[in-house]
CSV table of C-alpha atoms in Angstrom, one decimal:
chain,number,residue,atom,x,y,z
E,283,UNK,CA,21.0,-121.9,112.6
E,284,UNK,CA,21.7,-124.5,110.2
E,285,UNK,CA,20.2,-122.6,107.4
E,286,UNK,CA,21.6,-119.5,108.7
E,287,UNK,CA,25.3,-121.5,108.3
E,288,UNK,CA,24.4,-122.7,105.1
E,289,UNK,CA,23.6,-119.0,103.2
E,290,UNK,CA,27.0,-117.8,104.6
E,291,UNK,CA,28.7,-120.6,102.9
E,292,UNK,CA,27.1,-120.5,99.9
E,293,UNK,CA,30.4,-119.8,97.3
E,294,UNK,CA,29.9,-116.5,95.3
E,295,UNK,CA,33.8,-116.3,93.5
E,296,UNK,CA,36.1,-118.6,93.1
E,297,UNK,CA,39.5,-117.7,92.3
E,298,UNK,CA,41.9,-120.9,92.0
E,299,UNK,CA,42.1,-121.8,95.8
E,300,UNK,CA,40.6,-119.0,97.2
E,301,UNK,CA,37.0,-118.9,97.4
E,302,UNK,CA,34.4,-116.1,98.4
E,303,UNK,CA,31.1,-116.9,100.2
E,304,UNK,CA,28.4,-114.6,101.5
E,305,UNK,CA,30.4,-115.3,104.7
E,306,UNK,CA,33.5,-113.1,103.7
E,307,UNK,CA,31.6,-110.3,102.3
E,308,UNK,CA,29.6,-110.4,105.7
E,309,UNK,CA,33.4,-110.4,107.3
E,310,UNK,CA,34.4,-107.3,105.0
E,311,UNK,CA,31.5,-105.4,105.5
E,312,UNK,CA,31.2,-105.8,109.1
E,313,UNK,CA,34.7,-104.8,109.2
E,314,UNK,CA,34.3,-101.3,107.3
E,315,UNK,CA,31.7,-100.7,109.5
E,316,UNK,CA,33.5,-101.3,112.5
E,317,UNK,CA,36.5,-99.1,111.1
E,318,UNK,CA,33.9,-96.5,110.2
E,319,UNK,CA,32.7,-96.5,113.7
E,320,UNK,CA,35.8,-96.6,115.7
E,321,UNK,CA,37.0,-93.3,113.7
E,322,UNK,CA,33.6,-91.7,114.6
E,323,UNK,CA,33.8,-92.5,118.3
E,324,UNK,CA,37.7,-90.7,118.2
E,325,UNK,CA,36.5,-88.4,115.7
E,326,UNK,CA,33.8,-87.2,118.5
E,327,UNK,CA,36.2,-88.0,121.4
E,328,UNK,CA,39.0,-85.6,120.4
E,329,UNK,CA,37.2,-82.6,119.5
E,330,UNK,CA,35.2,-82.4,122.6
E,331,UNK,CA,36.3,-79.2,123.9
E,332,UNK,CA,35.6,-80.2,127.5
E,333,UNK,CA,38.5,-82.7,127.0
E,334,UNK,CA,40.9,-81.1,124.5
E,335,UNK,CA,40.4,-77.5,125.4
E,336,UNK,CA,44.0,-76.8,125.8
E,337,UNK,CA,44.5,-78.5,122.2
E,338,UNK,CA,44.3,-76.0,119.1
E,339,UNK,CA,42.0,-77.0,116.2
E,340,UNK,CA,44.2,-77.5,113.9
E,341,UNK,CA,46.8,-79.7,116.1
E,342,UNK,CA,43.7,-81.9,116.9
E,343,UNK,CA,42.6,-82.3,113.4
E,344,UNK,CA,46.7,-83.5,112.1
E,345,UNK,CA,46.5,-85.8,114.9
E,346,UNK,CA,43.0,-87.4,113.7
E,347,UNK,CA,44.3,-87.4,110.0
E,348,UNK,CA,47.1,-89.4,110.9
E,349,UNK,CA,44.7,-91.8,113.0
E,350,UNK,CA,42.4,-91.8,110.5
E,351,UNK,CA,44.9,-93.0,107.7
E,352,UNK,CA,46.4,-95.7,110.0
E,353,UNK,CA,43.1,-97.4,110.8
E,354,UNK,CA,42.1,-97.6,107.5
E,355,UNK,CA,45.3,-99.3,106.1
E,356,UNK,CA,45.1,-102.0,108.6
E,357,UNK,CA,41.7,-102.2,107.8
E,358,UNK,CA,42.5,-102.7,103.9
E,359,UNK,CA,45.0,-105.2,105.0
E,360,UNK,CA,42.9,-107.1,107.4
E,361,UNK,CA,40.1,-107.0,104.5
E,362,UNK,CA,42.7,-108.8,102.3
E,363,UNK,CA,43.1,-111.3,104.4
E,364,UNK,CA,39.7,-112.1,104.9
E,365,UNK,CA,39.8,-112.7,101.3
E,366,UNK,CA,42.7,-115.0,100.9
E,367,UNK,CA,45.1,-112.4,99.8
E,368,UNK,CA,48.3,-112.6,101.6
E,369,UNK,CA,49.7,-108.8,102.0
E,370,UNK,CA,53.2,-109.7,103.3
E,371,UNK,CA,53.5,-112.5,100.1
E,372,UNK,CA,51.7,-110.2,98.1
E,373,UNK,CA,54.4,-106.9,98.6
E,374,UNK,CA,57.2,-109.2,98.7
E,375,UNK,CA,55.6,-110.5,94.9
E,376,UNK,CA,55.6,-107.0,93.9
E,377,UNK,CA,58.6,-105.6,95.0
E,378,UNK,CA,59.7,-104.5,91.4
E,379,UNK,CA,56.5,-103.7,90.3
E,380,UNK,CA,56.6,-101.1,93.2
E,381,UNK,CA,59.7,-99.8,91.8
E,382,UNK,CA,58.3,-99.1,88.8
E,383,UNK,CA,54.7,-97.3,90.0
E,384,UNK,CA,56.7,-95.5,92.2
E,385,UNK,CA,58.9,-94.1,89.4
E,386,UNK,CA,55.7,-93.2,88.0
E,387,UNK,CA,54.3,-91.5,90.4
E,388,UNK,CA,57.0,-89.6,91.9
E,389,UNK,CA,55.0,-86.6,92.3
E,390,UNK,CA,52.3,-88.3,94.0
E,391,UNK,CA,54.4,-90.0,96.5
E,392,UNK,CA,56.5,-86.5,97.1
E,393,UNK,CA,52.8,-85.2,97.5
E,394,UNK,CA,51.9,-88.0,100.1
E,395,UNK,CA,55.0,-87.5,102.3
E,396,UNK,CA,54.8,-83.4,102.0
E,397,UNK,CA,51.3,-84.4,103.4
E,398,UNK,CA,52.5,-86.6,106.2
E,399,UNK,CA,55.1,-84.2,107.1
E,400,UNK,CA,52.4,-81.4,107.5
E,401,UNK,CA,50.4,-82.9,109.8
E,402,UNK,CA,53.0,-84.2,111.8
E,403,UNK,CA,54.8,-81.1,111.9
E,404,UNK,CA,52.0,-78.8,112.4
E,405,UNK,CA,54.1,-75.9,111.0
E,406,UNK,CA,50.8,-75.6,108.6
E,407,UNK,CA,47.7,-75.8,111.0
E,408,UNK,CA,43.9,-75.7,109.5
E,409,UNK,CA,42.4,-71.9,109.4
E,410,UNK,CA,46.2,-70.7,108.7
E,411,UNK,CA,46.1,-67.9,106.3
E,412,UNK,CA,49.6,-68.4,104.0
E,413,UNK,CA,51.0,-67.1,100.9
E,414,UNK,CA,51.9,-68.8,98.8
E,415,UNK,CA,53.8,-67.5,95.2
E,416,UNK,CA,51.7,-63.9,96.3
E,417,UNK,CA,48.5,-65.5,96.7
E,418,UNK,CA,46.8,-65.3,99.8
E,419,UNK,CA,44.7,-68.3,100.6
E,420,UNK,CA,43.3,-69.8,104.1
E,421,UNK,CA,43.8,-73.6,104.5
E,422,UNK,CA,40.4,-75.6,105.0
E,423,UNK,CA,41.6,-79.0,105.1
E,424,UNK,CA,44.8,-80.8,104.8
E,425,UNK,CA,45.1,-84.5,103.1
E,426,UNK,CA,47.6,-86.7,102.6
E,427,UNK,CA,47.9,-85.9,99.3
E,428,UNK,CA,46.5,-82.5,98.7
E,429,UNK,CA,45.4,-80.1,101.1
E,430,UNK,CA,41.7,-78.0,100.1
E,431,UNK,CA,42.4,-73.6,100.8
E,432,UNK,CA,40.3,-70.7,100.0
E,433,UNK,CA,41.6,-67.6,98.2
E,434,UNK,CA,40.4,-63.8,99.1
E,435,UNK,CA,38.0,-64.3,96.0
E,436,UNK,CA,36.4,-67.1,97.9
E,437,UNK,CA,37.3,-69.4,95.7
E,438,UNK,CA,38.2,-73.1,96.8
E,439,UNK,CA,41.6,-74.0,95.7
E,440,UNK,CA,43.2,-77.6,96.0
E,441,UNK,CA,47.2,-77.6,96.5
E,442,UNK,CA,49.6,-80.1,96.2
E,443,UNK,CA,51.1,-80.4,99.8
E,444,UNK,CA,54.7,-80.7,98.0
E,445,UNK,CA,53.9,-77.1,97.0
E,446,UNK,CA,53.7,-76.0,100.1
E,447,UNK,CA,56.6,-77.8,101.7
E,448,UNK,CA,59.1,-77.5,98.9
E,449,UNK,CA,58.5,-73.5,98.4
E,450,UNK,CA,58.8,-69.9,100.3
E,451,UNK,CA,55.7,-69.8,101.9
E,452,UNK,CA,54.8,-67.2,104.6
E,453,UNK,CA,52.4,-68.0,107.5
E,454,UNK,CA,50.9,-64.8,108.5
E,455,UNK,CA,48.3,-66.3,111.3
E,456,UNK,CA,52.4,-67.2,113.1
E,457,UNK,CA,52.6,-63.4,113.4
E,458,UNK,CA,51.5,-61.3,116.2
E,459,UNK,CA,47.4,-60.7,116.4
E,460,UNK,CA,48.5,-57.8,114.1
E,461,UNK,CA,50.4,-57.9,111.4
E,462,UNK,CA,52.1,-54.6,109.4
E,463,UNK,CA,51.4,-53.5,105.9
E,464,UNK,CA,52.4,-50.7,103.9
E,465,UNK,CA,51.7,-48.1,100.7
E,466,UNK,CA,53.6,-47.0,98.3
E,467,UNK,CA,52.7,-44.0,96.8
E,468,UNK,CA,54.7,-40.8,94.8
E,469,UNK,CA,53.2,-37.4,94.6
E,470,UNK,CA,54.7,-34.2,92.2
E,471,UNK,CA,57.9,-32.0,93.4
E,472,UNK,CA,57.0,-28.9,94.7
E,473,UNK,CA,54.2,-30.4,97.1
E,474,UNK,CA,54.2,-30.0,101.3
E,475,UNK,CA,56.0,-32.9,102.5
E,476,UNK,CA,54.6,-32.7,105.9
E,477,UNK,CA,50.8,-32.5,104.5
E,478,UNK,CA,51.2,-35.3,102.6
E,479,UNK,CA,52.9,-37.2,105.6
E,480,UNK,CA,49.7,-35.6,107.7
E,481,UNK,CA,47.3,-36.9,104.5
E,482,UNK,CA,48.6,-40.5,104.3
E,483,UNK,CA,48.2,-41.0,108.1
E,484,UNK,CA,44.7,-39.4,108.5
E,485,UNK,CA,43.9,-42.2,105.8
E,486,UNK,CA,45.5,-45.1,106.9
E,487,UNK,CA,44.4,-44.3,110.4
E,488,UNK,CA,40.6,-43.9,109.7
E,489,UNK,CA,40.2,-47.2,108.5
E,490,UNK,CA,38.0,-49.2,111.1
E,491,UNK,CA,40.5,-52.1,110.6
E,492,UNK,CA,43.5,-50.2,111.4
E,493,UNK,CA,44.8,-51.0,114.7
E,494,UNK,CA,46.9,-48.3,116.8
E,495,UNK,CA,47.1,-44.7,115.7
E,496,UNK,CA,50.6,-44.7,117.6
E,497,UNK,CA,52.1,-47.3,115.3
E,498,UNK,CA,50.9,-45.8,112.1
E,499,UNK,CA,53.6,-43.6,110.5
E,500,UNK,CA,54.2,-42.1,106.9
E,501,UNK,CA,57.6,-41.6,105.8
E,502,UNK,CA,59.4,-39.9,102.9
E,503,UNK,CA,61.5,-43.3,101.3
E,504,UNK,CA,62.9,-41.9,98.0
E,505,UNK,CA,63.3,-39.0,95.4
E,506,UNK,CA,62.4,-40.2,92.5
E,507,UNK,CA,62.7,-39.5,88.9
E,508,UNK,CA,59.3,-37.8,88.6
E,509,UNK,CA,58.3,-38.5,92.5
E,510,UNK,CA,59.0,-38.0,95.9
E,511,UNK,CA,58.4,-41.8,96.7
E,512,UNK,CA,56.4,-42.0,100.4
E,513,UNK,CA,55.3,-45.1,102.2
E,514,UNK,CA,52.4,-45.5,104.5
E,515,UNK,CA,52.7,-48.5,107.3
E,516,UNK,CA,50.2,-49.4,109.4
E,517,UNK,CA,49.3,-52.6,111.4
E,518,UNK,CA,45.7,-54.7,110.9
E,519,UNK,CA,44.0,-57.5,112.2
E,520,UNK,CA,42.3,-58.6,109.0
E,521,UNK,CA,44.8,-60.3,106.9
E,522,UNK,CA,43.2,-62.4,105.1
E,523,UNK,CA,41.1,-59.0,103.4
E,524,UNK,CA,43.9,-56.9,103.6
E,525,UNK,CA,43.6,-56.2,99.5
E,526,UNK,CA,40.0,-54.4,100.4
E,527,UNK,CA,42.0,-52.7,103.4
E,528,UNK,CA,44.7,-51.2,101.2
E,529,UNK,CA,42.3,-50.2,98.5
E,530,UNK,CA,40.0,-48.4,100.4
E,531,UNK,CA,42.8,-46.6,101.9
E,532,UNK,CA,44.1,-46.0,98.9
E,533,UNK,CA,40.5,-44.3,97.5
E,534,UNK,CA,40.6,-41.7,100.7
E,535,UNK,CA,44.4,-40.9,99.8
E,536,UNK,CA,43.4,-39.6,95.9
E,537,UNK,CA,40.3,-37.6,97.3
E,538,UNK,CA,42.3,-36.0,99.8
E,539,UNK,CA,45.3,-35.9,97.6
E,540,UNK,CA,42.5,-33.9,95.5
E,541,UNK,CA,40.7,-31.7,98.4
E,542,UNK,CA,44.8,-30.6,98.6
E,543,UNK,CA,45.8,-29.8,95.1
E,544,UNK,CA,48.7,-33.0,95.9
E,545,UNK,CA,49.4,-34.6,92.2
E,546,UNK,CA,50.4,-38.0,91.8
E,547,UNK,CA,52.8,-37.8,88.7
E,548,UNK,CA,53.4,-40.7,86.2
E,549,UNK,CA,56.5,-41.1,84.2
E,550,UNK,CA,57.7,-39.2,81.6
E,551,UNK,CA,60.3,-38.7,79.1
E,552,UNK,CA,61.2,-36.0,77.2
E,553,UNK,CA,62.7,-36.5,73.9
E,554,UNK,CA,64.7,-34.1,72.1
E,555,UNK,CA,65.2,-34.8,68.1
E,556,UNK,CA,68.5,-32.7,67.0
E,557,UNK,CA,68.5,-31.8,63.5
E,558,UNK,CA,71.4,-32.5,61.4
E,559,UNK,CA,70.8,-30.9,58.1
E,560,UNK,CA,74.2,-29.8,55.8
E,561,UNK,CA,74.0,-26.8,54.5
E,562,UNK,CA,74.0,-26.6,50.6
E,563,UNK,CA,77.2,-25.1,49.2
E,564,UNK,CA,77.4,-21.7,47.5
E,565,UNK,CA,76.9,-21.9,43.5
């Protein structure tokens, strides 16, 4: 035991009055460990489904983020301690070097507290499928600074939680099971309006992710200037790949469009030049 005491007080750094021995970095390490463990034992404890079954995914993963970041900052601070460092002397020392990071990082702290208000507020829940600026994406993860989404190209995407917070975002998974979509599409003057109505919901309903033949309708929206403008709306299930919905509906709309003889003009302009030319005077 006495060489045992000895090795732990064997002085490593010294720093002015505070010294570090083999026993503080015992104290530090045993204390990550312990923080490391404790968030594994809650980590395990709330997402047993037996206990939380009445809890949604993403509501028990906010609360464990928030947990998670408490612990460790009175771990840090507790670690401090251990080596000397007084944290109440220590912000009180800093208060206007504070001021001045925080000026400096503006964005991140703006980032930090969008992140806090997202898992407190749970308005943004993990597996939510959003848009965001007219890109679809499906939140993984959400950090305190930055949360981690993937995009219909199944590409991983991280997002500043400010951006999220601070702009018009739309949650499609707070919607019904089903959510509606529509068409637009224009065919040529002259063609059967009540084919193409037939046409557009023969396609849209064929689609195996199409839910409810009763709720899909075509309508006649618009004349045009070179169209009669039609919409198709339909209700799906499969938001997140609703881009490969729409365009295979759309491909069974052109060949049927074609089977019919039903054009789909483009724009055009016709330009008339009117000559001016003086005639040349009699000799």
């Amino acid at each position: 035991m006495e060489t045992l005491k000895e090795f732990l007080e064997i002085e490593l750094i010294s720093i002015g009055e505070n010294k570090i021995q083999v026993y503080t970095i015992v104290v530090i390490l045993l204390i990550f460990l312990f923080t490391k463990l404790t968030l594994w034992l809650i980590k395990k404890a709330l997402f047993r489904k037996r206990r939380f079954r009445n809890l949604q995914r993403g509501s028990v993963y906010a609360l464990f983020q928030i947990i998670k970041y408490v612990i460790w900052v009175i771990a840090i601070g507790l670690m401090l301690e251990t080596i000397g460092v007084k944290v109440t002397v220590l912000l009180a020392g800093s208060a206007a070097l504070l001021v001045g990071i925080g000026l400096g990082l503006q964005q991140t702290f703006n980032d930090i507290i969008s992140g806090i208000i997202l898992l407190s507020e749970q308005s943004i829940k993990i597996d939510d499928v959003l848009d965001i600026d007219g890109d679809i994406v499906k939140i993984q993860s959400i950090g305190l600074r930055t949360s981690k989404a993937l995009n219909t190209d199944d590409v991983s995407i991280i997002i500043p939680n400010s951006l999220i917070t601070t702009n018009k975002v739309i949650n499609w998974s707070h919607q019904t099971m089903k959510t509606r979509f529509r068409i637009d599409v224009g065919v040529a003057y002259g063609c059967d309006i009540d084919l193409v109505i037939k046409i557009l919901e023969e396609c849209a309903f064929e689609h195996p992710d199409i839910s409810g033949r009763e709720s899909t309708e075509a309508r006649l929206v618009n004349f045009g200037n070179s169209s009669l403008d039609f919409q198709v709306l339909f209700f799906s299930q499969n938001i997140f790949r609703i881009s490969k919905v729409k365009s295979d509906i759309r491909r069974k709309i052109s060949q049927k469009f074609a089977e019919h003889n039903i054009t789909i003009p483009f724009p055009q302009m016709d330009v008339h030049v009117k000559s001016n030319v003086t005639a040349n005077p009699p000799d």
